[in-house]
Coordinates of C-alpha atoms in Angstrom, one line a residue:
Chain V
X20 CA 9.3 -0.3 -33.5
X21 CA 8.3 -3.5 -35.2
X22 CA 5.4 -4.2 -32.9
X23 CA 3.8 -0.8 -33.7
X24 CA 4.2 -1.3 -37.4
X25 CA 2.5 -4.7 -37.3
X26 CA -0.2 -3.3 -35.0
X27 CA -0.9 -0.6 -37.5
X28 CA -1.3 -3.1 -40.3
X29 CA -3.5 -5.6 -38.4
X30 CA -6.6 -4.0 -36.9
X31 CA -7.3 -7.0 -34.7
X32 CA -3.9 -6.7 -33.1
X33 CA -4.9 -4.0 -30.7
X34 CA -7.9 -5.9 -29.5
X35 CA -5.8 -9.0 -29.0
X36 CA -3.4 -7.0 -26.9
X37 CA -6.4 -5.7 -24.9
X38 CA -7.7 -9.3 -24.5
X39 CA -4.4 -10.5 -23.1
X40 CA -4.3 -7.5 -20.7
X41 CA -7.8 -8.2 -19.5
X42 CA -7.1 -11.9 -19.0
X43 CA -3.8 -11.2 -17.2
X44 CA -5.4 -8.5 -14.9
X45 CA -8.2 -11.0 -13.9
X46 CA -5.6 -13.7 -13.2
X47 CA -3.1 -11.4 -11.3
X48 CA -5.9 -9.8 -9.4
X49 CA -7.5 -13.1 -8.4
X50 CA -4.5 -15.3 -7.7
X51 CA -1.7 -12.7 -7.2
X52 CA 1.0 -12.0 -9.7
X53 CA 3.5 -14.5 -8.3
X54 CA 1.0 -17.4 -8.3
X55 CA -0.4 -16.6 -11.8
X56 CA 0.9 -18.8 -14.7
X57 CA 1.8 -17.0 -17.9
X58 CA 0.8 -20.0 -19.9
X59 CA -2.7 -19.9 -18.4
X60 CA -3.1 -16.3 -19.6
X61 CA -2.3 -17.5 -23.2
X62 CA -4.7 -20.3 -22.8
X63 CA -7.5 -18.0 -21.6
X64 CA -7.1 -15.8 -24.7
X65 CA -6.7 -18.8 -27.0
X66 CA -3.3 -17.8 -28.2
X67 CA 0.0 -19.7 -28.7
X68 CA 3.1 -18.8 -26.7
X69 CA 4.9 -17.5 -29.9
X70 CA 2.0 -15.2 -30.7
X71 CA 1.8 -14.1 -27.0
X72 CA 5.5 -13.2 -27.2
X73 CA 4.7 -10.7 -30.0
X74 CA 2.7 -8.6 -27.6
X75 CA 4.5 -9.3 -24.3
X76 CA 8.0 -10.6 -23.8
X77 CA 7.3 -11.9 -20.3
X78 CA 4.7 -12.0 -17.5
X79 CA 6.5 -9.0 -16.0
X80 CA 6.4 -7.0 -19.2
X81 CA 2.6 -7.7 -19.2
X82 CA 2.3 -6.6 -15.5
X83 CA 4.2 -3.3 -16.2
X84 CA 2.0 -2.7 -19.2
X85 CA -1.2 -3.2 -17.2
X86 CA 0.1 -0.7 -14.6
X87 CA 1.2 1.9 -17.1
X88 CA -2.0 1.7 -19.1
X89 CA -4.1 1.9 -15.9
X90 CA -2.2 5.0 -14.7
X91 CA -2.4 6.6 -18.1
X92 CA -6.2 6.1 -18.0
X93 CA -6.4 7.5 -14.5
X94 CA -4.4 10.5 -15.5
X95 CA -6.6 11.3 -18.5
X96 CA -9.7 10.9 -16.4
X97 CA -8.3 13.2 -13.7
X98 CA -7.4 15.8 -16.3
X99 CA -10.9 15.7 -17.9
X100 CA -12.6 16.0 -14.6
X101 CA -10.5 18.9 -13.4
X102 CA -9.8 20.8 -16.6
X103 CA -11.1 24.4 -16.4
X104 CA -12.7 23.8 -13.0
X105 CA -14.0 27.0 -11.5
X106 CA -15.9 25.3 -8.6
X107 CA -13.0 23.5 -7.0
X108 CA -15.1 21.9 -4.3
X109 CA -17.4 20.3 -6.9
X110 CA -14.4 19.2 -9.0
X111 CA -12.8 17.7 -5.9
X112 CA -15.9 15.7 -5.0
X113 CA -16.1 14.6 -8.7
X114 CA -12.6 13.2 -8.9
X115 CA -12.8 11.6 -5.5
X116 CA -16.0 9.8 -6.4
X117 CA -14.6 8.9 -9.8
X118 CA -11.9 6.9 -7.9
X119 CA -14.6 4.5 -6.8
X120 CA -16.9 4.6 -9.8
X121 CA -15.2 1.5 -11.3
X122 CA -16.0 -1.6 -13.3
X123 CA -15.0 -5.0 -11.9
X124 CA -12.0 -5.0 -14.4
X125 CA -10.9 -1.6 -13.0
X126 CA -11.2 -2.9 -9.4
X127 CA -9.0 -5.8 -10.3
X128 CA -6.5 -3.5 -12.0
X129 CA -6.3 -1.3 -8.9
X130 CA -5.7 -4.4 -6.8
X131 CA -2.8 -5.4 -9.1
X132 CA -1.4 -1.8 -9.0
X133 CA -1.2 -1.6 -5.2
X134 CA -0.2 -5.2 -4.6
X135 CA 2.7 -5.3 -7.0
X136 CA 4.0 -1.7 -6.5
X137 CA 7.3 -3.0 -5.2
X138 CA 8.1 -4.6 -8.6
X139 CA 8.2 -1.1 -10.1
X140 CA 11.4 -0.4 -8.2
X141 CA 13.4 -3.2 -9.9
X142 CA 15.6 -2.1 -12.8
X143 CA 15.3 -4.4 -15.8
X144 CA 17.8 -5.3 -18.5
X145 CA 15.2 -6.2 -21.1
X146 CA 14.4 -3.0 -23.1
X147 CA 10.7 -3.8 -23.5
X148 CA 10.2 -4.5 -19.8
X149 CA 12.2 -1.5 -18.9
X150 CA 10.2 0.8 -21.3
X151 CA 6.9 -0.4 -19.7
X152 CA 8.3 0.0 -16.2
X153 CA 9.5 3.5 -16.8
X154 CA 6.2 4.4 -18.4
X155 CA 4.4 3.2 -15.3
X156 CA 6.7 5.1 -13.0
X157 CA 6.4 8.3 -15.1
X158 CA 2.6 8.1 -15.1
X159 CA 2.7 7.7 -11.3
X160 CA 4.7 10.9 -11.0
X161 CA 2.5 12.7 -13.6
X162 CA -0.6 11.7 -11.6
X163 CA 0.9 12.9 -8.3
X164 CA 2.0 16.2 -10.0
X165 CA -1.5 16.7 -11.6
X166 CA -3.1 16.2 -8.1
X167 CA -0.7 18.5 -6.3
X168 CA -1.2 21.2 -9.0
X169 CA -4.9 20.9 -8.7
X170 CA -4.8 21.0 -4.8
X171 CA -2.5 24.0 -4.9
X172 CA -5.0 25.9 -7.0
X173 CA -7.9 24.8 -4.8
X174 CA -5.9 26.2 -1.8
X175 CA -5.2 29.5 -3.6
X176 CA -8.9 29.8 -4.3
X177 CA -9.7 29.1 -0.7
X178 CA -11.7 25.9 -1.5
X179 CA -9.5 23.9 0.9
X180 CA -7.2 25.1 3.7
X181 CA -3.6 25.8 3.0
X182 CA -1.2 22.9 3.5
X183 CA 1.8 21.2 1.8
X184 CA 0.2 20.2 -1.5
X185 CA 2.6 17.3 -2.2
X186 CA 2.1 15.8 1.3
X187 CA -1.7 16.3 1.0
X188 CA -1.6 14.6 -2.4
X189 CA 0.2 11.6 -1.0
X190 CA -2.2 11.3 2.0
X191 CA -5.3 11.4 -0.3
X192 CA -3.8 9.0 -2.9
X193 CA -2.5 6.8 -0.1
X194 CA -5.9 6.6 1.6
X195 CA -7.6 5.8 -1.7
X196 CA -5.0 3.2 -2.8
X197 CA -5.3 1.4 0.6
X198 CA -8.8 0.3 -0.2
X199 CA -7.7 -2.1 -3.0
X200 CA -5.6 -4.1 -0.6
X201 CA -8.7 -5.4 1.1
X202 CA -11.8 -4.6 -1.0
X203 CA -13.4 -7.6 -2.7
X204 CA -16.5 -7.4 -5.0
X205 CA -19.3 -9.5 -3.5
X206 CA -18.0 -8.9 0.0
X207 CA -19.8 -7.4 3.0
X208 CA -19.7 -3.9 1.5
X209 CA -20.8 -2.5 -1.8
X210 CA -18.5 -0.2 -3.8
X211 CA -21.0 2.6 -3.2
X212 CA -20.7 2.1 0.6
X213 CA -17.0 2.1 0.4
X214 CA -17.1 5.2 -1.8
X215 CA -19.4 7.1 0.6
X216 CA -17.1 6.3 3.5
X217 CA -13.8 7.0 1.8
X218 CA -14.8 10.2 -0.1
X219 CA -15.9 11.7 3.2
X220 CA -12.6 10.7 4.8
X221 CA -10.6 12.1 1.9
X222 CA -12.4 15.4 2.3
X223 CA -11.6 15.3 6.0
X224 CA -7.9 14.8 5.2
X225 CA -8.2 17.8 2.9
X226 CA -9.7 19.8 5.8
X227 CA -13.1 20.2 4.0
X228 CA -16.1 19.8 6.3
X229 CA -18.4 16.8 5.7
X230 CA -21.2 19.3 5.2
X231 CA -20.5 20.5 1.7
X232 CA -21.7 23.8 0.4
X233 CA -25.3 23.8 -1.0
X234 CA -25.5 22.6 -4.6
X235 CA -22.7 20.0 -4.3
X236 CA -24.0 18.0 -1.3
X237 CA -26.6 16.0 -3.1
X238 CA -24.6 15.3 -6.2
X239 CA -24.4 11.6 -6.9
X240 CA -21.6 9.7 -8.5
X241 CA -22.5 8.8 -12.1
X242 CA -23.2 5.1 -12.5
Chain Y
X6 CA 11.1 -28.4 16.9
X7 CA 14.9 -28.8 16.5
X8 CA 15.6 -25.1 16.0
X9 CA 14.0 -24.2 19.3
X10 CA 15.9 -26.8 21.3
X11 CA 19.2 -25.6 19.8
X12 CA 18.3 -22.0 20.4
X13 CA 17.5 -22.8 24.1
X14 CA 20.9 -24.5 24.5
X15 CA 22.9 -21.8 22.8
X16 CA 22.4 -18.3 24.2
X17 CA 24.0 -16.6 21.3
X18 CA 21.6 -18.2 18.9
X19 CA 18.9 -15.7 19.4
X20 CA 21.2 -12.8 18.9
X21 CA 22.5 -14.4 15.7
X22 CA 18.9 -14.8 14.5
X23 CA 18.4 -11.1 15.3
X24 CA 21.5 -10.1 13.4
X25 CA 20.3 -12.0 10.3
X26 CA 16.9 -10.3 10.6
X27 CA 18.5 -6.9 10.9
X28 CA 20.8 -7.3 7.9
X29 CA 18.0 -8.8 5.8
X30 CA 15.7 -5.9 6.7
X31 CA 18.3 -3.4 5.8
X32 CA 18.9 -5.1 2.5
X33 CA 15.2 -5.7 1.6
X34 CA 14.4 -2.1 2.6
X35 CA 17.2 -0.6 0.6
X36 CA 17.3 -2.7 -2.6
X37 CA 13.9 -4.3 -2.4
X38 CA 13.2 -8.0 -1.6
X39 CA 13.4 -9.2 -5.2
X40 CA 16.8 -7.6 -5.9
X41 CA 18.3 -8.6 -2.6
X42 CA 20.7 -11.5 -2.6
X43 CA 20.3 -14.0 0.2
X44 CA 24.0 -14.8 0.0
X45 CA 24.8 -11.1 0.7
X46 CA 22.8 -11.3 3.9
X47 CA 24.8 -14.3 5.0
X48 CA 28.0 -12.4 4.2
X49 CA 26.9 -9.2 6.1
X50 CA 26.4 -11.3 9.2
X51 CA 29.6 -13.3 8.7
X52 CA 27.8 -16.7 8.6
X53 CA 28.1 -19.6 6.2
X54 CA 25.1 -20.7 4.2
X55 CA 24.7 -24.0 6.2
X56 CA 24.5 -22.0 9.4
X57 CA 22.2 -19.5 7.8
X58 CA 19.9 -22.4 6.9
X59 CA 19.6 -23.4 10.5
X60 CA 17.7 -20.1 11.2
X61 CA 16.0 -19.5 7.9
X62 CA 15.2 -22.0 5.2
X63 CA 15.0 -19.4 2.5
X64 CA 15.0 -15.7 1.7
X65 CA 11.2 -15.9 1.8
X66 CA 11.2 -17.6 5.2
X67 CA 13.3 -14.7 6.5
X68 CA 11.0 -12.1 4.9
X69 CA 7.9 -13.7 6.5
X70 CA 9.7 -13.8 9.8
X71 CA 10.6 -10.1 9.6
X72 CA 7.0 -9.3 8.9
X73 CA 5.6 -11.5 11.7
X74 CA 8.1 -10.2 14.3
X75 CA 7.4 -6.6 13.3
X76 CA 3.6 -7.0 13.5
X77 CA 4.0 -8.8 16.9
X78 CA 6.0 -5.8 18.1
X79 CA 3.4 -3.3 16.9
X80 CA 0.6 -5.3 18.5
X81 CA 2.4 -5.4 21.9
X82 CA 3.1 -1.7 21.7
X83 CA -0.4 -0.9 20.8
X84 CA -1.8 -3.0 23.7
X85 CA 0.7 -1.4 26.1
X86 CA -0.3 2.2 24.9
X87 CA -4.1 1.5 25.1
X88 CA -4.4 -0.9 28.0
X89 CA -6.7 0.6 30.7
X90 CA -7.0 3.9 28.8
X91 CA -9.5 6.2 30.5
X92 CA -8.7 9.2 28.4
X93 CA -9.4 7.9 24.9
X94 CA -8.4 11.0 23.1
X95 CA -5.0 11.0 24.8
X96 CA -4.5 7.3 24.2
X97 CA -5.4 7.8 20.5
X98 CA -2.9 10.6 20.0
X99 CA -0.3 8.4 21.8
X100 CA -0.7 5.4 19.5
X101 CA -0.9 7.6 16.4
X102 CA 2.3 9.3 17.3
X103 CA 4.0 6.0 18.3
X104 CA 3.4 4.9 14.7
X105 CA 6.0 7.5 13.6
X106 CA 8.3 7.4 16.6
X107 CA 10.6 4.9 14.9
X108 CA 14.3 4.0 14.7
X109 CA 15.8 3.7 11.2
X110 CA 15.6 -0.1 11.5
X111 CA 11.8 0.2 12.2
X112 CA 11.4 2.5 9.2
X113 CA 13.1 0.0 7.0
X114 CA 10.9 -2.7 8.5
X115 CA 7.7 -0.8 7.7
X116 CA 8.9 -0.2 4.2
X117 CA 9.4 -4.0 3.7
X118 CA 6.0 -4.7 5.3
X119 CA 4.1 -2.5 2.9
X120 CA 6.2 -3.2 -0.2
X121 CA 6.0 -7.0 0.1
X122 CA 2.5 -7.3 1.4
X123 CA 1.4 -9.2 -1.8
X124 CA 3.8 -12.1 -0.9
X125 CA 1.7 -12.8 2.2
X126 CA -1.1 -14.0 0.0
X127 CA 0.9 -16.9 -1.5
X128 CA 0.3 -20.3 0.0
X129 CA 3.6 -22.1 0.6
X130 CA 4.3 -25.8 0.7
X131 CA 7.4 -25.5 3.0
X132 CA 6.1 -25.9 6.6
X133 CA 8.6 -23.3 8.0
X134 CA 7.7 -20.7 5.4
X135 CA 4.0 -21.4 5.8
X136 CA 4.3 -21.1 9.6
X137 CA 5.9 -17.7 9.4
X138 CA 3.5 -16.5 6.7
X139 CA 0.5 -17.6 8.8
X140 CA 2.0 -15.9 11.9
X141 CA 2.3 -12.6 9.9
X142 CA -1.2 -12.9 8.6
X143 CA -2.6 -13.7 12.0
X144 CA -0.8 -10.7 13.6
X145 CA -2.1 -8.4 10.9
X146 CA -5.7 -9.5 11.8
X147 CA -5.0 -9.3 15.5
X148 CA -3.7 -5.7 15.1
X149 CA -6.8 -4.7 13.0
X150 CA -9.0 -6.3 15.7
X151 CA -7.2 -4.6 18.5
X152 CA -7.6 -1.2 16.7
X153 CA -11.3 -1.8 15.9
X154 CA -12.0 -2.8 19.5
X155 CA -10.2 0.3 20.8
X156 CA -12.0 2.6 18.3
X157 CA -15.4 1.0 19.3
X158 CA -14.7 1.8 22.9
X159 CA -13.6 5.4 22.0
X160 CA -16.9 5.8 20.1
X161 CA -18.9 4.4 23.0
X162 CA -17.2 6.9 25.3
X163 CA -18.0 9.7 22.9
X164 CA -14.3 10.4 22.3
X165 CA -14.7 10.1 18.5
X166 CA -17.9 10.2 16.4
X167 CA -19.8 6.9 15.8
X168 CA -18.8 5.1 12.5
X169 CA -18.1 1.7 11.2
X170 CA -15.1 0.7 13.5
X171 CA -13.7 -1.8 11.1
X172 CA -13.8 0.6 8.1
X173 CA -12.4 3.4 10.3
X174 CA -9.5 1.1 11.4
X175 CA -8.7 0.2 7.7
X176 CA -8.7 3.9 6.8
X177 CA -6.4 4.9 9.6
X178 CA -4.0 2.0 9.2
X179 CA -4.2 2.5 5.4
X180 CA -3.2 6.1 5.7
X181 CA -0.4 5.3 8.1
X182 CA 1.0 2.5 6.0
X183 CA 1.0 4.6 2.8
X184 CA 3.8 6.7 4.3
X185 CA 6.3 3.9 4.1
X186 CA 5.9 3.6 0.3
X187 CA 7.6 7.0 -0.2
X188 CA 9.3 8.1 3.0
X189 CA 13.1 8.0 3.0
X190 CA 15.3 9.0 5.9
X191 CA 17.5 11.9 4.9
X192 CA 14.9 13.2 2.4
X193 CA 13.2 16.6 2.3
X194 CA 11.1 15.9 5.3
X195 CA 12.0 14.8 8.8
X196 CA 10.1 11.9 10.5
X197 CA 8.8 14.5 13.0
X198 CA 7.3 16.6 10.1
X199 CA 5.7 13.6 8.6
X200 CA 4.4 12.6 12.0
X201 CA 2.8 16.0 12.7
X202 CA 1.1 16.0 9.3
X203 CA -0.2 12.5 9.3
X204 CA -1.2 12.3 13.0
X205 CA -3.4 15.4 12.3
X206 CA -4.9 13.7 9.2
X207 CA -5.5 10.4 11.0
X208 CA -7.4 12.4 13.6
X209 CA -9.4 14.1 10.8
X210 CA -10.3 10.7 9.4
X211 CA -11.5 9.8 12.9
X212 CA -13.6 12.9 13.0
X213 CA -11.6 14.5 15.8
X214 CA -11.0 18.2 15.5
X215 CA -7.4 19.3 15.0
X216 CA -7.7 21.5 18.1
X217 CA -7.3 18.8 20.8
X218 CA -8.7 19.3 24.3
X219 CA -6.4 21.2 26.7
X220 CA -3.7 19.0 28.2
X221 CA -3.1 16.8 25.2
X222 CA -2.4 19.5 22.6
X223 CA 1.1 20.2 23.6
X224 CA 2.1 16.7 24.2
X225 CA 5.2 15.8 22.2
X226 CA 6.1 12.4 20.8
X227 CA 8.9 10.8 23.0
X228 CA 12.2 10.8 21.2

């Protein structure tokens, strides 16, 4: 693909793409996708609309790319946190806490992900938009599958009570995702308070008592 | 307002409005709001675009009206189910189960509500759109307030453990709302199976043991 060849030749190209994604995430997260102006994103990065088009064909293409990249990042982090886990309870607490151990940029990204989820259901005729949309949808499924596999193994090991692993995955991810509909940085609650509350409730959904086994109870989320 | 005067004079006007809302909910729920064609809704109801405009100024005005009406309905049902409750545990199980005791039309409505939530954040310049949008936002807040008040009282009575009532409300409603992102009638799971699973998990989030006190345990959701 032409874009990839050019990116390989120009080392600054990747960072420019990142800069556009960062500015767009901030704008979509703050004002909402519909109310955000694509031209304002170009302006924020200091790029002309022709150059912008090289990276993203449309505001929607950029949105899908934000979603796909974010989900790819989440999946990699989940795999790193759970790979070769022998203590499933500890790994569970780690991944649940990691879901709230976020930068402001990642919070904004989560807000965009949950708010604009409906747009992922629309088929697109543009190949670039459709590629990014499909990538976001596939990573959503990959992440659900990775969670369900992990929970199945935790059930087999007796770390959590037996239940439908797919439904349990949906409940835990649904509970986590619901936070980004209302959470705002600088509001009444710190992210740490939200994390403490929601990690405990996710464990409750999984049937794990709030009083964790010794050794994991005092473990703190890395900052 | 002209619309109301005409509605009062013409008894069929209300049912025509309902028919449009029903057709639009089915279309938005099935194909998504963005991909639904406003002209197709008019066609489904057998109404011309001029007559359609009498009821709804735009597709968005109709969407906001669907949301506001649905939230108004939920609020009324919640108030009826919890009014004068003396057994808080029983009332809690009743309202949680009522959240899944739905017609196909109500399932579609829930799907539209959660999928298009982001559109409620957009300010509108059209007075009719803005009125319906504000009504939907106010009912969302009213419903959260009613839940938080109910949970506070349940905590005072010792029916559920003490916790932040507003955060607990958000967690329970977040968990319930997450279902409508993926649930489809005629899929692998019946609504009753989903209800059994999620009501138990909502109770877990509230800190209520799965084993309910005698007398409420065998209570079945009304069909």
